[in-house]
Amino acid sequence: MILLDGKIASRAIKEKLLAATEQIKASGKTAPHLAAILVGTNGASETYVASKVKNCEETGFESTLIRLEEQVTESELLHQIVQLNQNPGIDGILVQLPLPKHINESVIIQAIHPDKDVDGFHPISAGKLVQGLPTFIPATPYGILLMLEHFQLSTKGKHAVVIGRSNIVGRPMSILLSSNIPYGNCTVTLCHSHTPNLADICLQADILVAALGKPEFVKASMVKPGAIVIDVGITRVTDATAKNGFRIKGDVAFDEVAPLCEAITPVPGGVGLMTIAGLLKNTLQAYQQHPLKAD
Ligand code: GUN
Protein backbone atom coordinates (compact mmCIF):
# COMPACT_ATOMS: atom_id res chain seq x y z
CA MET A 1 0.00 0.00 0.00
CA ILE A 2 1.33 3.42 -0.99
CA LEU A 3 0.52 6.23 1.43
CA LEU A 4 -0.22 9.29 -0.69
CA ASP A 5 1.50 11.72 1.64
CA GLY A 6 0.36 15.27 0.94
CA LYS A 7 3.30 16.67 2.86
CA ILE A 8 5.78 15.10 0.46
CA ALA A 9 3.86 15.92 -2.74
CA SER A 10 2.96 19.48 -1.74
CA ARG A 11 6.53 20.20 -0.58
CA ALA A 12 7.86 19.25 -4.01
CA ILE A 13 5.36 21.61 -5.69
CA LYS A 14 6.01 24.44 -3.26
CA GLU A 15 9.77 24.17 -3.82
CA LYS A 16 9.21 24.75 -7.55
CA LEU A 17 6.86 27.67 -6.81
CA LEU A 18 9.41 29.24 -4.48
CA ALA A 19 12.11 28.94 -7.16
CA ALA A 20 9.77 30.60 -9.70
CA THR A 21 8.94 33.44 -7.29
CA GLU A 22 12.61 34.01 -6.48
CA GLN A 23 13.33 34.30 -10.19
CA ILE A 24 10.48 36.81 -10.59
CA LYS A 25 11.77 38.89 -7.69
CA ALA A 26 15.38 38.69 -8.92
CA SER A 27 14.24 40.28 -12.18
CA GLY A 28 12.93 43.26 -10.21
CA LYS A 29 9.24 42.39 -10.48
CA THR A 30 6.72 42.10 -7.67
CA ALA A 31 5.74 38.65 -6.43
CA PRO A 32 2.34 37.03 -7.16
CA HIS A 33 -0.26 38.41 -4.74
CA LEU A 34 -3.27 36.50 -3.39
CA ALA A 35 -6.14 38.28 -1.63
CA ALA A 36 -8.36 36.18 0.65
CA ILE A 37 -11.65 37.35 2.09
CA LEU A 38 -12.87 35.69 5.27
CA VAL A 39 -16.37 36.49 6.49
CA GLY A 40 -17.21 35.73 10.12
CA THR A 41 -15.38 33.49 12.56
CA ASN A 42 -16.11 29.92 11.44
CA GLY A 43 -13.34 27.90 13.11
CA ALA A 44 -12.61 25.62 10.16
CA SER A 45 -12.59 28.52 7.67
CA GLU A 46 -10.22 30.46 9.96
CA THR A 47 -7.84 27.50 9.94
CA TYR A 48 -7.97 27.05 6.17
CA VAL A 49 -7.44 30.73 5.41
CA ALA A 50 -4.58 30.99 7.93
CA SER A 51 -2.96 28.02 6.23
CA LYS A 52 -3.38 29.60 2.78
CA VAL A 53 -1.74 32.83 3.99
CA LYS A 54 1.12 30.91 5.65
CA ASN A 55 1.73 28.91 2.49
CA CYS A 56 1.86 32.13 0.45
CA GLU A 57 4.65 33.32 2.73
CA GLU A 58 6.51 30.02 2.38
CA THR A 59 6.48 30.28 -1.40
CA GLY A 60 7.46 33.96 -1.51
CA PHE A 61 3.99 35.17 -2.55
CA GLU A 62 2.38 38.31 -1.21
CA SER A 63 -0.97 37.84 0.53
CA THR A 64 -3.67 40.11 1.88
CA LEU A 65 -6.28 38.80 4.28
CA ILE A 66 -9.48 40.83 4.45
CA ARG A 67 -11.62 39.92 7.45
CA LEU A 68 -15.25 40.97 7.43
CA GLU A 69 -17.72 40.55 10.24
CA GLU A 70 -20.44 37.90 10.05
CA GLN A 71 -23.13 40.60 9.61
CA VAL A 72 -21.47 42.23 6.57
CA THR A 73 -24.02 42.92 3.83
CA GLU A 74 -23.85 41.35 0.40
CA SER A 75 -23.30 44.77 -1.16
CA GLU A 76 -20.40 45.55 1.21
CA LEU A 77 -18.78 42.26 0.27
CA LEU A 78 -19.37 42.98 -3.43
CA HIS A 79 -17.73 46.37 -2.96
CA GLN A 80 -14.59 44.70 -1.54
CA ILE A 81 -14.47 42.33 -4.50
CA VAL A 82 -14.84 45.17 -7.03
CA GLN A 83 -11.90 46.96 -5.38
CA LEU A 84 -9.75 43.84 -5.56
CA ASN A 85 -10.79 43.27 -9.19
CA GLN A 86 -9.63 46.80 -10.04
CA ASN A 87 -6.38 46.60 -8.08
CA PRO A 88 -3.58 45.69 -10.53
CA GLY A 89 -1.39 44.59 -7.61
CA ILE A 90 -3.76 41.71 -6.79
CA ASP A 91 -3.41 38.61 -8.97
CA GLY A 92 -5.81 36.17 -7.32
CA ILE A 93 -8.95 36.59 -5.23
CA LEU A 94 -10.61 33.98 -3.07
CA VAL A 95 -13.66 34.28 -0.88
CA GLN A 96 -13.60 31.50 1.69
CA LEU A 97 -16.79 29.41 1.64
CA PRO A 98 -19.24 28.81 3.19
CA LEU A 99 -20.62 32.33 3.53
CA PRO A 100 -23.29 33.36 6.05
CA LYS A 101 -26.82 32.44 4.94
CA HIS A 102 -27.87 36.03 4.17
CA ILE A 103 -25.25 36.26 1.41
CA ASN A 104 -25.86 34.65 -1.98
CA GLU A 105 -22.71 32.64 -2.71
CA SER A 106 -23.40 32.48 -6.41
CA VAL A 107 -23.65 36.28 -6.69
CA ILE A 108 -20.33 36.64 -4.87
CA ILE A 109 -18.54 34.02 -6.97
CA GLN A 110 -19.76 35.70 -10.17
CA ALA A 111 -18.46 39.08 -8.98
CA ILE A 112 -14.84 37.88 -8.99
CA HIS A 113 -13.13 38.78 -12.25
CA PRO A 114 -12.49 35.54 -14.16
CA ASP A 115 -8.83 36.57 -14.68
CA LYS A 116 -8.39 36.55 -10.88
CA ASP A 117 -10.65 33.54 -10.16
CA VAL A 118 -7.94 31.33 -8.63
CA ASP A 119 -10.59 29.12 -6.98
CA GLY A 120 -11.98 28.34 -10.44
CA PHE A 121 -15.57 28.65 -9.18
CA HIS A 122 -16.79 31.37 -11.60
CA PRO A 123 -19.19 29.94 -14.23
CA ILE A 124 -16.79 31.12 -16.96
CA SER A 125 -13.97 29.07 -15.39
CA ALA A 126 -16.30 26.10 -14.84
CA GLY A 127 -17.57 26.32 -18.44
CA LYS A 128 -14.03 26.34 -19.80
CA LEU A 129 -13.19 23.31 -17.66
CA VAL A 130 -16.13 21.38 -19.13
CA GLN A 131 -14.99 22.22 -22.66
CA GLY A 132 -11.35 21.31 -21.99
CA LEU A 133 -10.16 24.91 -22.44
CA PRO A 134 -7.28 26.36 -20.38
CA THR A 135 -8.64 27.82 -17.13
CA PHE A 136 -8.21 27.82 -13.37
CA ILE A 137 -8.95 24.32 -12.07
CA PRO A 138 -10.67 24.34 -8.66
CA ALA A 139 -7.92 23.84 -6.10
CA THR A 140 -9.01 20.52 -4.56
CA PRO A 141 -9.52 18.57 -7.82
CA TYR A 142 -6.33 20.23 -9.13
CA GLY A 143 -4.49 19.12 -6.00
CA ILE A 144 -5.75 15.55 -6.48
CA LEU A 145 -4.43 15.50 -10.07
CA LEU A 146 -1.10 16.84 -8.79
CA MET A 147 -1.06 14.09 -6.16
CA LEU A 148 -1.69 11.39 -8.81
CA GLU A 149 1.06 12.94 -10.93
CA HIS A 150 3.54 13.12 -8.05
CA PHE A 151 3.08 9.44 -7.24
CA GLN A 152 2.87 8.49 -10.94
CA LEU A 153 -0.44 6.66 -10.58
CA SER A 154 -1.87 6.04 -14.00
CA THR A 155 -5.58 6.69 -14.51
CA LYS A 156 -6.08 5.98 -18.22
CA GLY A 157 -8.91 3.54 -18.94
CA LYS A 158 -9.76 3.08 -15.27
CA HIS A 159 -13.19 3.29 -13.70
CA ALA A 160 -13.28 6.27 -11.36
CA VAL A 161 -16.16 6.65 -8.92
CA VAL A 162 -16.65 10.08 -7.38
CA ILE A 163 -18.99 10.41 -4.38
CA GLY A 164 -20.32 13.96 -4.06
CA ARG A 165 -21.43 16.45 -6.72
CA SER A 166 -20.41 19.81 -5.23
CA ASN A 167 -19.20 22.59 -7.52
CA ILE A 168 -16.05 22.77 -5.40
CA VAL A 169 -14.93 19.14 -5.60
CA GLY A 170 -17.13 16.32 -6.91
CA ARG A 171 -18.42 17.77 -10.16
CA PRO A 172 -15.15 19.31 -11.41
CA MET A 173 -13.30 16.15 -10.29
CA SER A 174 -15.64 13.99 -12.38
CA ILE A 175 -15.11 16.23 -15.41
CA LEU A 176 -11.32 16.24 -15.07
CA LEU A 177 -11.04 12.48 -14.57
CA SER A 178 -13.12 11.92 -17.72
CA SER A 179 -11.21 14.52 -19.77
CA ASN A 180 -8.55 13.68 -22.33
CA ILE A 181 -5.68 15.00 -20.20
CA PRO A 182 -2.75 13.48 -18.31
CA TYR A 183 -4.26 11.85 -15.20
CA GLY A 184 -7.69 11.80 -16.86
CA ASN A 185 -9.13 9.44 -19.47
CA CYS A 186 -11.14 7.49 -16.90
CA THR A 187 -14.65 6.19 -17.25
CA VAL A 188 -16.38 8.13 -14.50
CA THR A 189 -19.43 7.46 -12.36
CA LEU A 190 -20.59 10.43 -10.31
CA CYS A 191 -22.60 9.36 -7.25
CA HIS A 192 -24.61 11.49 -4.83
CA SER A 193 -27.19 11.31 -2.07
CA HIS A 194 -29.87 9.90 -4.43
CA THR A 195 -27.70 7.15 -5.91
CA PRO A 196 -29.16 3.69 -5.20
CA ASN A 197 -26.73 0.81 -4.63
CA LEU A 198 -23.90 3.19 -3.81
CA ALA A 199 -21.85 0.45 -2.13
CA ASP A 200 -22.08 -1.77 -5.24
CA ILE A 201 -20.92 1.06 -7.49
CA CYS A 202 -18.02 1.90 -5.15
CA LEU A 203 -16.96 -1.76 -5.25
CA GLN A 204 -16.44 -1.38 -9.01
CA ALA A 205 -14.09 1.59 -8.61
CA ASP A 206 -10.43 1.39 -9.60
CA ILE A 207 -10.20 4.96 -8.31
CA LEU A 208 -12.57 6.06 -5.56
CA VAL A 209 -12.84 9.75 -4.66
CA ALA A 210 -14.87 10.34 -1.48
CA ALA A 211 -16.07 13.94 -1.26
CA LEU A 212 -19.39 13.80 0.55
CA GLY A 213 -18.42 15.18 3.96
CA LYS A 214 -19.59 12.22 6.07
CA PRO A 215 -16.91 10.97 8.45
CA GLU A 216 -15.77 7.37 7.81
CA PHE A 217 -18.61 6.73 5.35
CA VAL A 218 -16.52 4.52 3.05
CA LYS A 219 -16.00 1.13 4.67
CA ALA A 220 -13.75 -1.77 3.64
CA SER A 221 -16.83 -3.63 2.28
CA MET A 222 -17.23 -0.83 -0.34
CA VAL A 223 -13.67 -0.91 -1.69
CA LYS A 224 -12.29 -3.16 -4.42
CA PRO A 225 -8.92 -4.70 -3.50
CA GLY A 226 -6.15 -2.79 -5.31
CA ALA A 227 -8.15 0.45 -5.62
CA ILE A 228 -6.71 3.95 -5.33
CA VAL A 229 -8.69 5.78 -2.64
CA ILE A 230 -8.72 9.58 -2.43
CA ASP A 231 -10.28 10.98 0.73
CA VAL A 232 -11.44 14.59 0.45
CA GLY A 233 -13.33 14.67 3.77
CA ILE A 234 -12.22 17.00 6.56
CA THR A 235 -14.93 16.96 9.22
CA ARG A 236 -14.36 18.16 12.77
CA VAL A 237 -15.66 15.48 15.15
CA THR A 238 -16.00 16.28 18.85
CA ASP A 239 -13.43 14.45 20.96
CA ALA A 240 -12.95 15.42 24.59
CA THR A 241 -9.55 13.71 24.69
CA ALA A 242 -8.17 15.89 21.85
CA LYS A 243 -6.27 19.12 22.54
CA ASN A 244 -8.77 21.40 20.74
CA GLY A 245 -11.80 19.31 21.71
CA PHE A 246 -12.16 17.88 18.19
CA ARG A 247 -10.47 15.51 15.78
CA ILE A 248 -10.36 15.73 11.97
CA LYS A 249 -11.98 12.76 10.24
CA GLY A 250 -11.98 11.87 6.57
CA ASP A 251 -14.83 10.32 4.56
CA VAL A 252 -13.01 6.98 4.55
CA ALA A 253 -12.63 4.54 7.46
CA PHE A 254 -8.86 4.61 6.92
CA ASP A 255 -7.76 1.81 9.26
CA GLU A 256 -9.99 -0.83 7.67
CA VAL A 257 -9.74 0.44 4.07
CA ALA A 258 -5.98 1.12 3.82
CA PRO A 259 -4.82 -2.54 3.87
CA LEU A 260 -6.97 -3.22 0.77
CA CYS A 261 -5.66 -0.37 -1.36
CA GLU A 262 -2.96 0.13 -3.95
CA ALA A 263 -2.75 3.69 -2.65
CA ILE A 264 -4.68 5.89 -0.22
CA THR A 265 -4.55 9.48 1.06
CA PRO A 266 -4.44 10.04 4.83
CA VAL A 267 -6.59 12.63 6.66
CA PRO A 268 -5.15 14.94 7.79
CA GLY A 269 -1.99 15.22 5.70
CA GLY A 270 -3.40 14.21 2.32
CA VAL A 271 -5.70 16.11 -0.04
CA GLY A 272 -5.94 19.23 2.20
CA LEU A 273 -2.28 20.08 1.65
CA MET A 274 -2.64 19.47 -2.07
CA THR A 275 -5.58 21.89 -2.24
CA ILE A 276 -3.26 24.64 -1.09
CA ALA A 277 -0.63 23.61 -3.63
CA GLY A 278 -3.33 23.84 -6.34
CA LEU A 279 -4.39 27.29 -5.16
CA LEU A 280 -0.79 28.55 -5.18
CA LYS A 281 -0.22 27.20 -8.68
CA ASN A 282 -3.38 28.97 -9.84
CA THR A 283 -2.16 32.22 -8.28
CA LEU A 284 1.15 31.98 -10.13
CA GLN A 285 -0.81 31.21 -13.31
CA ALA A 286 -2.98 34.32 -12.79
CA TYR A 287 0.20 36.38 -12.35
CA GLN A 288 1.82 34.93 -15.46
CA GLN A 289 -1.31 35.57 -17.55
CA HIS A 290 -1.31 39.25 -16.58
CA PRO A 291 -0.31 41.18 -19.73
CA LEU A 292 2.03 43.54 -17.85
CA LYS A 293 3.58 40.93 -15.58
CA ALA A 294 4.18 38.10 -18.05
CA ASP A 295 7.72 37.51 -19.31
N1 GUN B 1 -14.36 26.08 1.26
C1 GUN B 1 -14.04 24.77 1.18
N2 GUN B 1 -13.16 24.57 0.17
C2 GUN B 1 -12.91 25.77 -0.38
C3 GUN B 1 -12.07 26.20 -1.44
O1 GUN B 1 -11.38 25.42 -2.11
N3 GUN B 1 -12.09 27.54 -1.70
C4 GUN B 1 -12.86 28.40 -1.00
N4 GUN B 1 -12.82 29.69 -1.35
N5 GUN B 1 -13.65 28.04 0.00
C5 GUN B 1 -13.67 26.72 0.30
Short mmCIF file of C-alpha atoms and ligand atoms in Angstrom, two decimals, residues 37 45 48 52 93-98 119 121 138-141 168-169 234 275 279, ligand 1:
data_model
loop_
_atom_site.label_atom_id
_atom_site.label_comp_id
_atom_site.label_asym_id
_atom_site.label_seq_id
_atom_site.Cartn_x
_atom_site.Cartn_y
_atom_site.Cartn_z
CA ILE A 37 -11.65 37.35 2.09
CA SER A 45 -12.59 28.52 7.67
CA TYR A 48 -7.97 27.05 6.17
CA LYS A 52 -3.38 29.60 2.78
CA ILE A 93 -8.95 36.59 -5.23
CA LEU A 94 -10.61 33.98 -3.07
CA VAL A 95 -13.66 34.28 -0.88
CA GLN A 96 -13.60 31.50 1.69
CA LEU A 97 -16.79 29.41 1.64
CA PRO A 98 -19.24 28.81 3.19
CA ASP A 119 -10.59 29.12 -6.98
CA PHE A 121 -15.57 28.65 -9.18
CA PRO A 138 -10.67 24.34 -8.66
CA ALA A 139 -7.92 23.84 -6.10
CA THR A 140 -9.01 20.52 -4.56
CA PRO A 141 -9.52 18.57 -7.82
CA ILE A 168 -16.05 22.77 -5.40
CA VAL A 169 -14.93 19.14 -5.60
CA ILE A 234 -12.22 17.00 6.56
CA THR A 275 -5.58 21.89 -2.24
CA LEU A 279 -4.39 27.29 -5.16
N1 GUN B 1 -14.36 26.08 1.26
C1 GUN B 1 -14.04 24.77 1.18
N2 GUN B 1 -13.16 24.57 0.17
C2 GUN B 1 -12.91 25.77 -0.38
C3 GUN B 1 -12.07 26.20 -1.44
O1 GUN B 1 -11.38 25.42 -2.11
N3 GUN B 1 -12.09 27.54 -1.70
C4 GUN B 1 -12.86 28.40 -1.00
N4 GUN B 1 -12.82 29.69 -1.35
N5 GUN B 1 -13.65 28.04 0.00
C5 GUN B 1 -13.67 26.72 0.30
#
